[in-house]
Tab-separated table of C-alpha atoms in Angstrom:
chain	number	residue	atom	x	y	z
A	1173	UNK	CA	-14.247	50.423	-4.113
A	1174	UNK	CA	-12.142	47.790	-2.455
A	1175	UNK	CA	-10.779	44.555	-4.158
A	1176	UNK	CA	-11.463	41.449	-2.370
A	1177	UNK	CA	-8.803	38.822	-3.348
A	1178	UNK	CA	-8.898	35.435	-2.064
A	1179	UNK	CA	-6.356	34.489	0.381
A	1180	UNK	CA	-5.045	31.011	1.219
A	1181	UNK	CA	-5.173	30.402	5.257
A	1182	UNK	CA	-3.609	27.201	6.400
A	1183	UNK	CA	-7.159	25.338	5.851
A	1184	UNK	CA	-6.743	26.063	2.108
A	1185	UNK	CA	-3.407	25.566	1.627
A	1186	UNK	CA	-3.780	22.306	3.491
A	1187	UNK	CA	-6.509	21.226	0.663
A	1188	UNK	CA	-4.266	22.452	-2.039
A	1189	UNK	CA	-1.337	20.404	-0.657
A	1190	UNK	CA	-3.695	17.505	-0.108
A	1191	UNK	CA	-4.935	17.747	-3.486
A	1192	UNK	CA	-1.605	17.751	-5.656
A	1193	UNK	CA	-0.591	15.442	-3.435
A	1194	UNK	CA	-3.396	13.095	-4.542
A	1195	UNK	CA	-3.091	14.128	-8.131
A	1196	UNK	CA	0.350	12.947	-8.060
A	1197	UNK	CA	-0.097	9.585	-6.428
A	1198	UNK	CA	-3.058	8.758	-9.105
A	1199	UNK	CA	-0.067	9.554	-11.791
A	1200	UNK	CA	2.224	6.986	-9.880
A	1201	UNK	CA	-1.086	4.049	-10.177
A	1202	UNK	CA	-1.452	5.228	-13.569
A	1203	UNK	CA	1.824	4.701	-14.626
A	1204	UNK	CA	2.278	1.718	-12.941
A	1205	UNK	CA	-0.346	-0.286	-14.883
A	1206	UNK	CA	1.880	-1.165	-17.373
A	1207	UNK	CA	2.938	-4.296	-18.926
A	1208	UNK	CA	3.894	-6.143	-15.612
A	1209	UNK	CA	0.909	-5.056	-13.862
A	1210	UNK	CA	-0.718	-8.078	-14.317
A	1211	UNK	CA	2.211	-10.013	-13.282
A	1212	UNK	CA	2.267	-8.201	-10.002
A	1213	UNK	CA	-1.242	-8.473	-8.832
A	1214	UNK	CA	-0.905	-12.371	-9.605
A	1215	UNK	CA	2.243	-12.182	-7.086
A	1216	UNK	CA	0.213	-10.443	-4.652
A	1217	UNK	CA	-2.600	-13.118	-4.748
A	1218	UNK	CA	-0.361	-16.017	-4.509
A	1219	UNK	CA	2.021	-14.265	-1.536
A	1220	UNK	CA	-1.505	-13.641	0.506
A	1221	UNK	CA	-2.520	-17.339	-0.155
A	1222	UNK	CA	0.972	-19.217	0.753
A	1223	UNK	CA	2.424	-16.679	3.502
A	1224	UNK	CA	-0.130	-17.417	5.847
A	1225	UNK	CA	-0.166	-21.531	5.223
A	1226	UNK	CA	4.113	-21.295	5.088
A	1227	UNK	CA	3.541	-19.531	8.836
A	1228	UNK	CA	1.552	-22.205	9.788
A	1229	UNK	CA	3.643	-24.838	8.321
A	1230	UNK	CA	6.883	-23.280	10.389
A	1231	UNK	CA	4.890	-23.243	13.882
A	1232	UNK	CA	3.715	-26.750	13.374
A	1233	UNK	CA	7.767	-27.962	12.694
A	1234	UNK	CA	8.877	-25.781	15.737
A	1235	UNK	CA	6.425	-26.954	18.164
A	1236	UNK	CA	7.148	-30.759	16.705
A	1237	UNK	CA	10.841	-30.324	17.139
A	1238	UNK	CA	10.729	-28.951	20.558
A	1239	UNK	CA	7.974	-31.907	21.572
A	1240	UNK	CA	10.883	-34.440	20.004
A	1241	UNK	CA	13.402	-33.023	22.366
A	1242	UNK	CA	11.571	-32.760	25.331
């Protein structure tokens, strides 16, 4: 009677990479939820709110200093 083990072909050990890989990363989020979590997702929402206005704010000068000087 033959044995039949399992053997890992490049699909497998693709999903086995793929997997620890992922395991690891949730580790990383997990960790990172610590006491300044908070503080950082408040950072994020206020850079998305004023970086796009501040880029607005910085075309609007430019074009009014070049219409000045022209």
């Amino acid at each position: 009677m033959t044995t039949t083990t399992a053997r890992m072909g490049p699909t497998s050990s693709l999903v086995f990479e793929q997997s620890q890989s992922l395991t690891r990363h949730l580790q990383q989020c997990h960790a990172a939820q610590g006491r300044l979590f908070q503080a950082a997702a408040w950072a994020e929402l206020a850079h998305r709110q004023v970086a796009p206005r501040f880029i607005s704010l910085v075309s609007v000068a430019v074009v009014l200093l070049l219409a000045c000087t022209w």
